[in-house]
PDB file of C-alpha atoms in Angstrom:
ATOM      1  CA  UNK W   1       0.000   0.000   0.000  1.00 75.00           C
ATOM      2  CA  UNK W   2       1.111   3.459  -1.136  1.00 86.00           C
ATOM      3  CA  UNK W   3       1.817   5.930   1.994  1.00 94.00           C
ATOM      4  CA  UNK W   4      -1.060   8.007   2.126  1.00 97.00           C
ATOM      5  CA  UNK W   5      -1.373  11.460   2.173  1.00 97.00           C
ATOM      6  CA  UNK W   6      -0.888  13.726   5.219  1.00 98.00           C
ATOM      7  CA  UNK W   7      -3.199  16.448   4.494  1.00 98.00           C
ATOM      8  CA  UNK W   8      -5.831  13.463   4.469  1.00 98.00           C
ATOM      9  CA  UNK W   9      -4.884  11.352   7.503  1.00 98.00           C
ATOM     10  CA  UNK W  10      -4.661  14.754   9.160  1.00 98.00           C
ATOM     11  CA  UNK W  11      -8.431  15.777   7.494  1.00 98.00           C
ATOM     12  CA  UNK W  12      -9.800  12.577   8.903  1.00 98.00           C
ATOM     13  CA  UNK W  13      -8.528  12.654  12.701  1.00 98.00           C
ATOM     14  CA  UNK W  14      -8.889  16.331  12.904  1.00 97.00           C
ATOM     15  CA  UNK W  15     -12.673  15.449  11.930  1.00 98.00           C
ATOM     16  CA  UNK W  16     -12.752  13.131  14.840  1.00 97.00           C
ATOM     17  CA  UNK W  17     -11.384  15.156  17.308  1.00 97.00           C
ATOM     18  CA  UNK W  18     -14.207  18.142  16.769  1.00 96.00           C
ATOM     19  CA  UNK W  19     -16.817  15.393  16.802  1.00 97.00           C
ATOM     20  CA  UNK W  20     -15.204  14.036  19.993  1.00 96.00           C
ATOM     21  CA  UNK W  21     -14.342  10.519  19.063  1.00 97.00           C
ATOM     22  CA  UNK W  22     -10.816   9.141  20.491  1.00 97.00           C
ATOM     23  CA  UNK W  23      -8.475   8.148  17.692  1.00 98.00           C
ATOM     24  CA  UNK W  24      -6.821   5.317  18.515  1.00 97.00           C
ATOM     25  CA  UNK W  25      -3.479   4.216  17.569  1.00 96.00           C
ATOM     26  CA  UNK W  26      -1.402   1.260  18.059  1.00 95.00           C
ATOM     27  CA  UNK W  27       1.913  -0.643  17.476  1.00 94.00           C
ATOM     28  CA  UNK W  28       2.382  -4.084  15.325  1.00 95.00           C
ATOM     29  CA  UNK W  29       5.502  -5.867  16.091  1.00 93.00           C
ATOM     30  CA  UNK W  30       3.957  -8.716  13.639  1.00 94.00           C
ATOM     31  CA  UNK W  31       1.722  -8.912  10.322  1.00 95.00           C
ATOM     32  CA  UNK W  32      -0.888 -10.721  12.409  1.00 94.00           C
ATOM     33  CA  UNK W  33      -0.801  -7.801  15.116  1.00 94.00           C
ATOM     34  CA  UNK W  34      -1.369  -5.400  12.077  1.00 95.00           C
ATOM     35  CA  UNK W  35      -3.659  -7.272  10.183  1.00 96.00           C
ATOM     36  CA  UNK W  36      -5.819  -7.790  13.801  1.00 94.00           C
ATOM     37  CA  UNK W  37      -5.386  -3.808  14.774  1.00 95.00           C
ATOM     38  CA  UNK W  38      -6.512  -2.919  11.133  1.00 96.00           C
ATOM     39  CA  UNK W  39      -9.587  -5.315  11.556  1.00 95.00           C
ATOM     40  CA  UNK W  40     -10.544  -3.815  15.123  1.00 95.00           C
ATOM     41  CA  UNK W  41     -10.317  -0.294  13.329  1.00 96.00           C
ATOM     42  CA  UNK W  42      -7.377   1.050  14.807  1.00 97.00           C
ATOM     43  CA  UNK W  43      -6.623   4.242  13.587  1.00 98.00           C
ATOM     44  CA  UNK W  44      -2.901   4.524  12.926  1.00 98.00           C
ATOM     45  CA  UNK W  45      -0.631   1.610  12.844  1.00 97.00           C
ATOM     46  CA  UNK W  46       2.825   2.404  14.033  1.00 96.00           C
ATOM     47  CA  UNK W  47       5.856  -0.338  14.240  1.00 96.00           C
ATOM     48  CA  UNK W  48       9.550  -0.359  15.548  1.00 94.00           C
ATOM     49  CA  UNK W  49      11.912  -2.325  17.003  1.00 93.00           C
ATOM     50  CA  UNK W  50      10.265  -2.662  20.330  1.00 91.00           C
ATOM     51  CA  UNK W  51       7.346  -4.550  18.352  1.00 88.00           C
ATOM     52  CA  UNK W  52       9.556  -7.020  17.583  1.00 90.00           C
ATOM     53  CA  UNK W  53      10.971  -7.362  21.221  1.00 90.00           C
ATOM     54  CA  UNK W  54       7.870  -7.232  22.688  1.00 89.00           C
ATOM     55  CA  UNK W  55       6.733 -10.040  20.607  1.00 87.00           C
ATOM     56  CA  UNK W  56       9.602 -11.885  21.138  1.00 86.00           C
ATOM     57  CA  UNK W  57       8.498 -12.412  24.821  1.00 87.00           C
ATOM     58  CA  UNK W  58      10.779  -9.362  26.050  1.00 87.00           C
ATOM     59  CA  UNK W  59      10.160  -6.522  27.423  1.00 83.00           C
ATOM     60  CA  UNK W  60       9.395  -2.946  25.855  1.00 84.00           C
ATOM     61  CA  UNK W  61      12.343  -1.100  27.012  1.00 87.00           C
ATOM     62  CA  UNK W  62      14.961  -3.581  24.977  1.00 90.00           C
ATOM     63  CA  UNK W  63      14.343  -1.522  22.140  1.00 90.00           C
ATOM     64  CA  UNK W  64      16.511   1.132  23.638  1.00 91.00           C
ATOM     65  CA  UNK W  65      19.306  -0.625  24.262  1.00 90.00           C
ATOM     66  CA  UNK W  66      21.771  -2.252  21.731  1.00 90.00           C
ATOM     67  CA  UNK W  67      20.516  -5.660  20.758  1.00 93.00           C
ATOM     68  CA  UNK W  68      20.076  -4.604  17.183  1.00 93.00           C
ATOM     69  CA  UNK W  69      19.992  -1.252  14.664  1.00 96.00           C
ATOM     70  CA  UNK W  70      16.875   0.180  15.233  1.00 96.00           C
ATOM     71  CA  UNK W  71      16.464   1.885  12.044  1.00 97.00           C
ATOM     72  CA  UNK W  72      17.392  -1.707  10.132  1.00 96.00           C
ATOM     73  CA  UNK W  73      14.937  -3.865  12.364  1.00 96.00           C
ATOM     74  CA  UNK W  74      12.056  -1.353  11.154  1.00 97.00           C
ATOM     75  CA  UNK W  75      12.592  -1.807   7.442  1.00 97.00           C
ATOM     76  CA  UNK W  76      12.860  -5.870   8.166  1.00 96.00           C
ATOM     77  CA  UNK W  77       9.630  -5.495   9.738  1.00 96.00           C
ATOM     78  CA  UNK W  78       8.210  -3.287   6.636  1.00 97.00           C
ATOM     79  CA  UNK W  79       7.762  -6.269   4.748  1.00 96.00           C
ATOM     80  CA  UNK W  80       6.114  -8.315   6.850  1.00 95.00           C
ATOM     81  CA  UNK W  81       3.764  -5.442   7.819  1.00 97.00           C
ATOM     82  CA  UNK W  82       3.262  -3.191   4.922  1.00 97.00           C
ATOM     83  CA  UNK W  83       1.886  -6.109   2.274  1.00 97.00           C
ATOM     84  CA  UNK W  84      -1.163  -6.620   4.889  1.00 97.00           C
ATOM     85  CA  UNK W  85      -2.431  -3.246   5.848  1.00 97.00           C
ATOM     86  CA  UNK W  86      -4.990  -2.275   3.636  1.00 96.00           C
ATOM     87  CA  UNK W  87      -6.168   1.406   4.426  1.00 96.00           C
ATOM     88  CA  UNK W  88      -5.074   2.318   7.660  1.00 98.00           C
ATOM     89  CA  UNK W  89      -1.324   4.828   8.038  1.00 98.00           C
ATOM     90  CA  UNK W  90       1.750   3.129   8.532  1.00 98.00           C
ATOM     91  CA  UNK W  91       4.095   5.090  10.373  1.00 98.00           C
ATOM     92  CA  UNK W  92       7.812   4.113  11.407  1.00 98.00           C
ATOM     93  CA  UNK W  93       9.658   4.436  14.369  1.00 97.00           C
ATOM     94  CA  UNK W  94      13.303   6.172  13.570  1.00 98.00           C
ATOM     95  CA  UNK W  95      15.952   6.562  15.912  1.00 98.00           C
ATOM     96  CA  UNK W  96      16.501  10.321  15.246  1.00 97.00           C
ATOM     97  CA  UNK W  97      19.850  10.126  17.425  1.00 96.00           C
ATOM     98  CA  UNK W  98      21.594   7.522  14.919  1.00 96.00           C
ATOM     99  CA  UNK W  99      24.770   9.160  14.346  1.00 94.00           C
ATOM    100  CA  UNK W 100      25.379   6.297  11.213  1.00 95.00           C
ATOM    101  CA  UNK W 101      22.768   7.413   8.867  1.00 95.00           C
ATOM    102  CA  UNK W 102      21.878   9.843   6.441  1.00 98.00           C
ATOM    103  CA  UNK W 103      18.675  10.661   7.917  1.00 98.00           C
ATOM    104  CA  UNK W 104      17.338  12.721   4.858  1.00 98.00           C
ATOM    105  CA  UNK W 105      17.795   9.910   1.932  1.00 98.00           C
ATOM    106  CA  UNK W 106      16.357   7.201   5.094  1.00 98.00           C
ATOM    107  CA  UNK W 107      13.510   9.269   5.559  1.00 98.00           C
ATOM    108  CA  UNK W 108      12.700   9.374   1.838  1.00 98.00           C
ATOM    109  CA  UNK W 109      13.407   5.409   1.440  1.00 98.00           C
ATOM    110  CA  UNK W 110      10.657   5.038   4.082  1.00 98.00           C
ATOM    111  CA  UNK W 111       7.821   7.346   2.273  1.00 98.00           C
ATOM    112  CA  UNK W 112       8.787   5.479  -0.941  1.00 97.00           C
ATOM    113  CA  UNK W 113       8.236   1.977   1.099  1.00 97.00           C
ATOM    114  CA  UNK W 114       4.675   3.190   2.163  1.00 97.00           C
ATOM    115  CA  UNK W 115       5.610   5.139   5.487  1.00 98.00           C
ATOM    116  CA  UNK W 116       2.975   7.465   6.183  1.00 98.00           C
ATOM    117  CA  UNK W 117       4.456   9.107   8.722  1.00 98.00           C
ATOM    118  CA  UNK W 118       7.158   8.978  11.647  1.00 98.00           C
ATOM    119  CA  UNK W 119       7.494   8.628  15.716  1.00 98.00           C
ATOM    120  CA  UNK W 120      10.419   8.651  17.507  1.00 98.00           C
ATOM    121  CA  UNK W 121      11.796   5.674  18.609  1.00 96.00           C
ATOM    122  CA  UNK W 122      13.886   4.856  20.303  1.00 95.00           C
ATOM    123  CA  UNK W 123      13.969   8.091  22.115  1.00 96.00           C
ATOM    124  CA  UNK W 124      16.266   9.503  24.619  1.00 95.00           C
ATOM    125  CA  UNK W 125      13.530  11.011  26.487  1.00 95.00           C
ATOM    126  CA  UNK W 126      13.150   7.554  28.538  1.00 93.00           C
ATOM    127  CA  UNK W 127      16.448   8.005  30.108  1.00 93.00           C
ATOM    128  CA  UNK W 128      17.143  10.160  32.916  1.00 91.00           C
ATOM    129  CA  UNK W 129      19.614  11.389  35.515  1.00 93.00           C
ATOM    130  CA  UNK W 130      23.369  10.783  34.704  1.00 95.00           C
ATOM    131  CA  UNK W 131      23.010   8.528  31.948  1.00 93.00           C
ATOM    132  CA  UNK W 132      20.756  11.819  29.806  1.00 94.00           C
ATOM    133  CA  UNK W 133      22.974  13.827  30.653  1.00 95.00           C
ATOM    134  CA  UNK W 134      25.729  11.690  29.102  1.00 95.00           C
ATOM    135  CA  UNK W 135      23.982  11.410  26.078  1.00 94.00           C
ATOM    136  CA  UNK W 136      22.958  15.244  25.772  1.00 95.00           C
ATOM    137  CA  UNK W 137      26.718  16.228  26.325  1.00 95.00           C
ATOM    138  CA  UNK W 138      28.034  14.207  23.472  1.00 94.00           C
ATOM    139  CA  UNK W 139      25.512  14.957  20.805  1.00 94.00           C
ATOM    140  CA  UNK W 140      23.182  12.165  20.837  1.00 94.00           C
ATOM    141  CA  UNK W 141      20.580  14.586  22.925  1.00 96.00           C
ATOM    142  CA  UNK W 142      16.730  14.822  22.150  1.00 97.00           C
ATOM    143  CA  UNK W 143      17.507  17.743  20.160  1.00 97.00           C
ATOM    144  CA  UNK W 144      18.443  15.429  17.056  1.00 98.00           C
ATOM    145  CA  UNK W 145      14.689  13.737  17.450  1.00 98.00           C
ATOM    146  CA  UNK W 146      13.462  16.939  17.326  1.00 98.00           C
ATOM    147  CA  UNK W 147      15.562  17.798  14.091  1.00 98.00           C
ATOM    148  CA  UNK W 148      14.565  14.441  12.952  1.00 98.00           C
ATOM    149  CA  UNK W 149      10.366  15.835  12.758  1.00 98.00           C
ATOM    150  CA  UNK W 150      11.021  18.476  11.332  1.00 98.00           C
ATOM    151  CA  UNK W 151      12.851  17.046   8.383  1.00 98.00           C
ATOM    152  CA  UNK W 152       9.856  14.372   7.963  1.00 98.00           C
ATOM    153  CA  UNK W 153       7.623  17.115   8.120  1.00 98.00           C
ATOM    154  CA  UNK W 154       9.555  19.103   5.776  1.00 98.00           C
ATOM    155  CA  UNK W 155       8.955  15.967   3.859  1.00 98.00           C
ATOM    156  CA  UNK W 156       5.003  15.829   4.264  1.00 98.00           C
ATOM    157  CA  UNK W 157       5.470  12.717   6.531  1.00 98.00           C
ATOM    158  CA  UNK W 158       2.539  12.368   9.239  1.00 98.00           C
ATOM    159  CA  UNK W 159       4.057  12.974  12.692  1.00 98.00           C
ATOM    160  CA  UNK W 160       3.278  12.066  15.634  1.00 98.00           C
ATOM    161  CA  UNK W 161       6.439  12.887  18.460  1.00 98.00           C
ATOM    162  CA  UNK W 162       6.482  11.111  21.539  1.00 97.00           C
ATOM    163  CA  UNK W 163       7.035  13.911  24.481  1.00 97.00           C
ATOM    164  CA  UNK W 164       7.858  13.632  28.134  1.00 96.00           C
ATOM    165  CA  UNK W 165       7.558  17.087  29.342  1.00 96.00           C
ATOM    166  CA  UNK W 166       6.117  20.464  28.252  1.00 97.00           C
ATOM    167  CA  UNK W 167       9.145  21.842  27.282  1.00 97.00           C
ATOM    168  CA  UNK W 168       9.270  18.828  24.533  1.00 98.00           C
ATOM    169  CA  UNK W 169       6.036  19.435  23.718  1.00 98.00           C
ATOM    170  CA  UNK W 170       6.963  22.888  22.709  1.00 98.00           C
ATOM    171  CA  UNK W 171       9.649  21.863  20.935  1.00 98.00           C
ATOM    172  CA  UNK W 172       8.360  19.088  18.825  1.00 98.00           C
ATOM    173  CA  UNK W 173       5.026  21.124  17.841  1.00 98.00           C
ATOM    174  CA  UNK W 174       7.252  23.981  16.752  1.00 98.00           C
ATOM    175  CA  UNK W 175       9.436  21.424  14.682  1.00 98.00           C
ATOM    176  CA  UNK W 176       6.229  20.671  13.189  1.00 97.00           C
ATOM    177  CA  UNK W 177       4.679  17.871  14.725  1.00 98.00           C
ATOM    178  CA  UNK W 178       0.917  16.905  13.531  1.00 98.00           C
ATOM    179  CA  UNK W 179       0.032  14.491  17.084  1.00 98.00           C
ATOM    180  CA  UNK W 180       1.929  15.218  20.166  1.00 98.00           C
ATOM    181  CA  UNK W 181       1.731  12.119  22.055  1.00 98.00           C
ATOM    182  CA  UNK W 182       2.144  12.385  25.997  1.00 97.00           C
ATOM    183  CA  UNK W 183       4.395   9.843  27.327  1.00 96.00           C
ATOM    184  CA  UNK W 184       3.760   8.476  30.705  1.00 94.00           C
ATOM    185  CA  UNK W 185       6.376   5.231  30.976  1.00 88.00           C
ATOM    186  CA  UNK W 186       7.076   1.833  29.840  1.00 74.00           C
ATOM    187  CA  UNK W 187       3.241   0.029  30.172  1.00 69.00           C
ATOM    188  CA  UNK W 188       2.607  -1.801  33.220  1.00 63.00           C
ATOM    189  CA  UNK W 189       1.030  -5.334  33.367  1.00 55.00           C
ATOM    190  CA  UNK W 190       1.050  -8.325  31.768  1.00 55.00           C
ATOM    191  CA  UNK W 191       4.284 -11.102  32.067  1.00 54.00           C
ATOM    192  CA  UNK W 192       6.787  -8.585  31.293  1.00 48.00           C
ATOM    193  CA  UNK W 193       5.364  -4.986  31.871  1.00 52.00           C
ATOM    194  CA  UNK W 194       6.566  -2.447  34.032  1.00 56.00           C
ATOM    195  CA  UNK W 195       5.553  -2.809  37.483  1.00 60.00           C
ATOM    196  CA  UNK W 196       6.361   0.883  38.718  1.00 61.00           C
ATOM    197  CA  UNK W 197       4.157   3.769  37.361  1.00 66.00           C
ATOM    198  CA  UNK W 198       2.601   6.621  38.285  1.00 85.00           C
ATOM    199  CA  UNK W 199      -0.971   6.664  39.228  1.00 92.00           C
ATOM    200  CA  UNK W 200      -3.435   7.464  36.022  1.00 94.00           C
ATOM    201  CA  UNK W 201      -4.436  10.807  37.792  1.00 95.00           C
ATOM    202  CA  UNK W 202      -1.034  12.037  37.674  1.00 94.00           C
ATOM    203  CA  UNK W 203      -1.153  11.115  34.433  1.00 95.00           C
ATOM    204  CA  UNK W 204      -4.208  13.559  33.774  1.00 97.00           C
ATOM    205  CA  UNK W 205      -1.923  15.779  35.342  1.00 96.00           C
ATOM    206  CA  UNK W 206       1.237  15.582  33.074  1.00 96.00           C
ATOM    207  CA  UNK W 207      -0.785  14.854  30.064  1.00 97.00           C
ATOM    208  CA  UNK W 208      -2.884  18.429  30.575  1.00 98.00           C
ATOM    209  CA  UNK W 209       0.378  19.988  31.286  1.00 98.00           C
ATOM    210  CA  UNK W 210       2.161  18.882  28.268  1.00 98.00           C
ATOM    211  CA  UNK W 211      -1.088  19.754  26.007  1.00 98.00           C
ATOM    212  CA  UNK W 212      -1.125  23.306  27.122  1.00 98.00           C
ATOM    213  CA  UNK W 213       2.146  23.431  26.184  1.00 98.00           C
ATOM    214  CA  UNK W 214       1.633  22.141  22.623  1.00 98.00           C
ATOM    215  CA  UNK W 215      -1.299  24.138  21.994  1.00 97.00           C
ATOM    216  CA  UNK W 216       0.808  27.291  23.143  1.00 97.00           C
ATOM    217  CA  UNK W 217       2.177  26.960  20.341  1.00 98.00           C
ATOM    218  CA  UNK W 218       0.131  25.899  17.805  1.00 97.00           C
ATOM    219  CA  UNK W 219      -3.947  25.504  18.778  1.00 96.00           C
ATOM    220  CA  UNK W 220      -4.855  23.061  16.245  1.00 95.00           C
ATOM    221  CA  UNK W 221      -2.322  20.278  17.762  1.00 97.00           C
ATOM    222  CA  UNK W 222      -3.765  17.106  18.238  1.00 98.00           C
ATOM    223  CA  UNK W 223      -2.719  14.933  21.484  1.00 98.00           C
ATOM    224  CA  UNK W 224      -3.031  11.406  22.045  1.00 98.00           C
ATOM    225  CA  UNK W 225      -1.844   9.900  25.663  1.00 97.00           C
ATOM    226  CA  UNK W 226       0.528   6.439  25.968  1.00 95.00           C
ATOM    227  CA  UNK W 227       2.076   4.247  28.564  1.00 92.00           C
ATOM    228  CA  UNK W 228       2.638   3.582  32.209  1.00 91.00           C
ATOM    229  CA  UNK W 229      -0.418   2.779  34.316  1.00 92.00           C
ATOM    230  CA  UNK W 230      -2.589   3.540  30.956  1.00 94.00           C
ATOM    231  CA  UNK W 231      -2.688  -0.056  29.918  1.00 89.00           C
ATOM    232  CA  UNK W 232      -6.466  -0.786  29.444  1.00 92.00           C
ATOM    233  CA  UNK W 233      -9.876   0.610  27.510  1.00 94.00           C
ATOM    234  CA  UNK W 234     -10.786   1.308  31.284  1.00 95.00           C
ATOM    235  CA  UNK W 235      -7.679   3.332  32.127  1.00 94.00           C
ATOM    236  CA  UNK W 236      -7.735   5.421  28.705  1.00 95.00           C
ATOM    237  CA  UNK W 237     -11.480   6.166  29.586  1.00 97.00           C
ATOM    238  CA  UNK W 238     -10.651   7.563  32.689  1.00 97.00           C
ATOM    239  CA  UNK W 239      -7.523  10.036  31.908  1.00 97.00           C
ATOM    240  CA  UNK W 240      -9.493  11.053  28.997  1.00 97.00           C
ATOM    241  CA  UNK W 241     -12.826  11.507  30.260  1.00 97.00           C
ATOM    242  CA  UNK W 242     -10.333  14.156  32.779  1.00 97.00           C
ATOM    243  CA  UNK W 243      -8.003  15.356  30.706  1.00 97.00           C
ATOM    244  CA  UNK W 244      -7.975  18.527  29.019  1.00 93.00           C
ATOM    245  CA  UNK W 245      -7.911  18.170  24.856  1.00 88.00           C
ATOM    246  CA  UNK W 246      -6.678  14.916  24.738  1.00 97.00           C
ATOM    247  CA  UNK W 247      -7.450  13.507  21.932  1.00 98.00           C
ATOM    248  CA  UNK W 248      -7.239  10.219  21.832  1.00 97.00           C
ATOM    249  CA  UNK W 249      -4.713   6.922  23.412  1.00 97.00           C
ATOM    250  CA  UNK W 250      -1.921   4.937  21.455  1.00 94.00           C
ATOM    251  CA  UNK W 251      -1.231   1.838  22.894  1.00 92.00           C
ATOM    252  CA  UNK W 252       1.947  -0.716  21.848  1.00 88.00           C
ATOM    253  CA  UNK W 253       2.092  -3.304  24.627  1.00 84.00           C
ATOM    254  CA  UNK W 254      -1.850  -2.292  25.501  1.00 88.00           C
ATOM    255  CA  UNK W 255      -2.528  -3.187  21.502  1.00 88.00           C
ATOM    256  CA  UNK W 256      -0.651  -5.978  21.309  1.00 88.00           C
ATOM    257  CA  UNK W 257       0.997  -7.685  23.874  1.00 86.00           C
ATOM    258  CA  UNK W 258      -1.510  -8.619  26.680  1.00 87.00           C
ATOM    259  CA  UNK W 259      -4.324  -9.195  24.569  1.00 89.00           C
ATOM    260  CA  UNK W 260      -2.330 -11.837  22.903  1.00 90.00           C
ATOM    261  CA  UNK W 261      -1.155 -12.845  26.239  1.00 89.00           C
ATOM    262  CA  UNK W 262      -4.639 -12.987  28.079  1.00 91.00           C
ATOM    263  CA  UNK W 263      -5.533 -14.633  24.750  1.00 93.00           C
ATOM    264  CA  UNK W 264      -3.362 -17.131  24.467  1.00 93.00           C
ATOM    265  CA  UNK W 265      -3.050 -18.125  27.929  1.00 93.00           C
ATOM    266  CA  UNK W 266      -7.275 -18.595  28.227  1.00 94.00           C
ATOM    267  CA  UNK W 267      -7.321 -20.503  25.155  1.00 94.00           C
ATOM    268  CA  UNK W 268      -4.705 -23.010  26.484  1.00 95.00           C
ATOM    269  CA  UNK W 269      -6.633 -23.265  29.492  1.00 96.00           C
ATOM    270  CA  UNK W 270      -9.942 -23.723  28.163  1.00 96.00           C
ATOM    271  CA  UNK W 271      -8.018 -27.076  25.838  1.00 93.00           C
ATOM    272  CA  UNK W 272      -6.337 -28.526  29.195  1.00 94.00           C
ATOM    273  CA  UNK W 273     -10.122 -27.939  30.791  1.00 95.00           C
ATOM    274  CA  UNK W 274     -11.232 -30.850  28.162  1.00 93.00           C
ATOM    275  CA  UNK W 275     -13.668 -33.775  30.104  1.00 92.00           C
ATOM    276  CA  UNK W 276     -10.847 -36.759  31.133  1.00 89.00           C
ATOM    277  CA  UNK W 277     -11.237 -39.139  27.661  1.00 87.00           C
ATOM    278  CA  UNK W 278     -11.969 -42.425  30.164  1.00 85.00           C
ATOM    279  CA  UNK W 279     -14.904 -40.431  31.870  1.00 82.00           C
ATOM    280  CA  UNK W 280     -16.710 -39.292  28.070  1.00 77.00           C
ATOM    281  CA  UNK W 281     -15.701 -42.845  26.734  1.00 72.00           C
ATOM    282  CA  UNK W 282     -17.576 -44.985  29.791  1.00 63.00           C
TER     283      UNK W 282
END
């Protein structure tokens, strides 16, 4: 499928947001997990190294740490993605802090694939303390992910930023960004989810803070909420049901991961539940 066109991914969620239903986006770490999120009516599709992790039985936050290029995991997963999605936007996650690629011909090489749009990831901004700092001193700072949206925008690529604080927010809407999407932490639950998080009305909190900042900036921003305690339909209902101009949610382990999980382990309960074969055969 042929990326499709900002101005009309932006024409139809912009639509939704003024009649007040929650665009919902998600990431595919498989075809199947695609194929299932376009069938459900998911909204955006996004994929990235993470997906494949996370799929792979391990946990979310291995896609920031060096088991594999980033960049080169999300065009391996193009193909098994791409084929399968029929209408919905592909976007891809780029590592905007890769210091071994030329970021405008990679950019391009994904719209011609059938990118829609891009997120950042991996992203710097889910490291703190020393280790940030390390990386900000020696040029491999949040700054370049910020540089990295504004060249896909300059390239009328979809994006959609992940932000951790208002002062990203500001930054990544200035760069361009179409979707700021407020980052609250690696998901919780599930076999290999986070188990520390912030409660979901500090995430109303953060996630009303960071949209004032966007929309500081540039009114017509939308925001979509993602991670940490915000897991479940139940928990996106109730940060957005309190926050102010969210939206919409975008879920990658919530999308993906425990449904097949819950799935998976239920169904192989419900087979090892069979009647004993000696009892139905007396």
């Amino acid at each position: 499928m042929p990326a499709i066109p900002r101005k009309d991914i932006l024409s139809r969620l912009t639509a939704m947001a003024v009649d007040g239903v929650p665009i919902i986006g998600g990431g595919a770490g498989t075809g199947l997990s695609a194929k299932a999120e376009e069938a459900g009516g998911i909204d955006l599709i996004i994929i990235y190294n993470s997906g494949r992790y996370r799929m792979a039985g391990r946990g979310s936050a291995a896609g920031l740490l060096a088991y594999g290029n980033a960049n080169e995991i999300v065009k391996e997963m193009a193909v098994e993605v791409l084929p399968v999605v029929r209408h919905t936007p592909v976007l891809a996650g780029v590592n905007g802090t890769d210091p071994f690629i030329l970021m405008p011909q990679f950019l391009a090489e994904l719209k011609a694939m059938g990118f829609s749009g891009v997120q950042n990831f991996p992203t710097i901004g889910l490291f703190d303390g020393a280790m940030r700092q390390s990386f900000e001193e020696t040029g491999m700072g949040y700054g370049l992910e910020v540089d990295m949206i504004a060249l896909a925008h300059s390239l009328d690529m979809l994006t959609t930023p992940y932000v951790f604080n208002p002062g990203e927010a500001e930054a990544m809407t200035r760069a361009g960004a179409d979707i700021i999407v407020a980052h609250m932490g690696v998901t919780t639950g599930g076999s290999i989810g986070a188990t520390s998080a912030k409660s979901l009305d500090d995430c109303v909190r953060e996630i009303d803070a960071i949209a004032a900042a966007a929309r500081g900036v540039r009114g017509d921003i939308l925001v979509l909420c993602h991670g940490g305690p915000i897991s479940m339909p139940d928990d996106a209902a109730y940060v957005l049901s309190r926050c102010n101009g969210c939206h919409g949610f975008y879920g990658a382990s919530s999308a993906e991961r425990l449904p097949a999980e819950t799935a998976i382990r239920d169904q192989i309960r419900t087979f090892k539940s069979l009647p004993n074969l000696k009892e139905t055969k007396a």
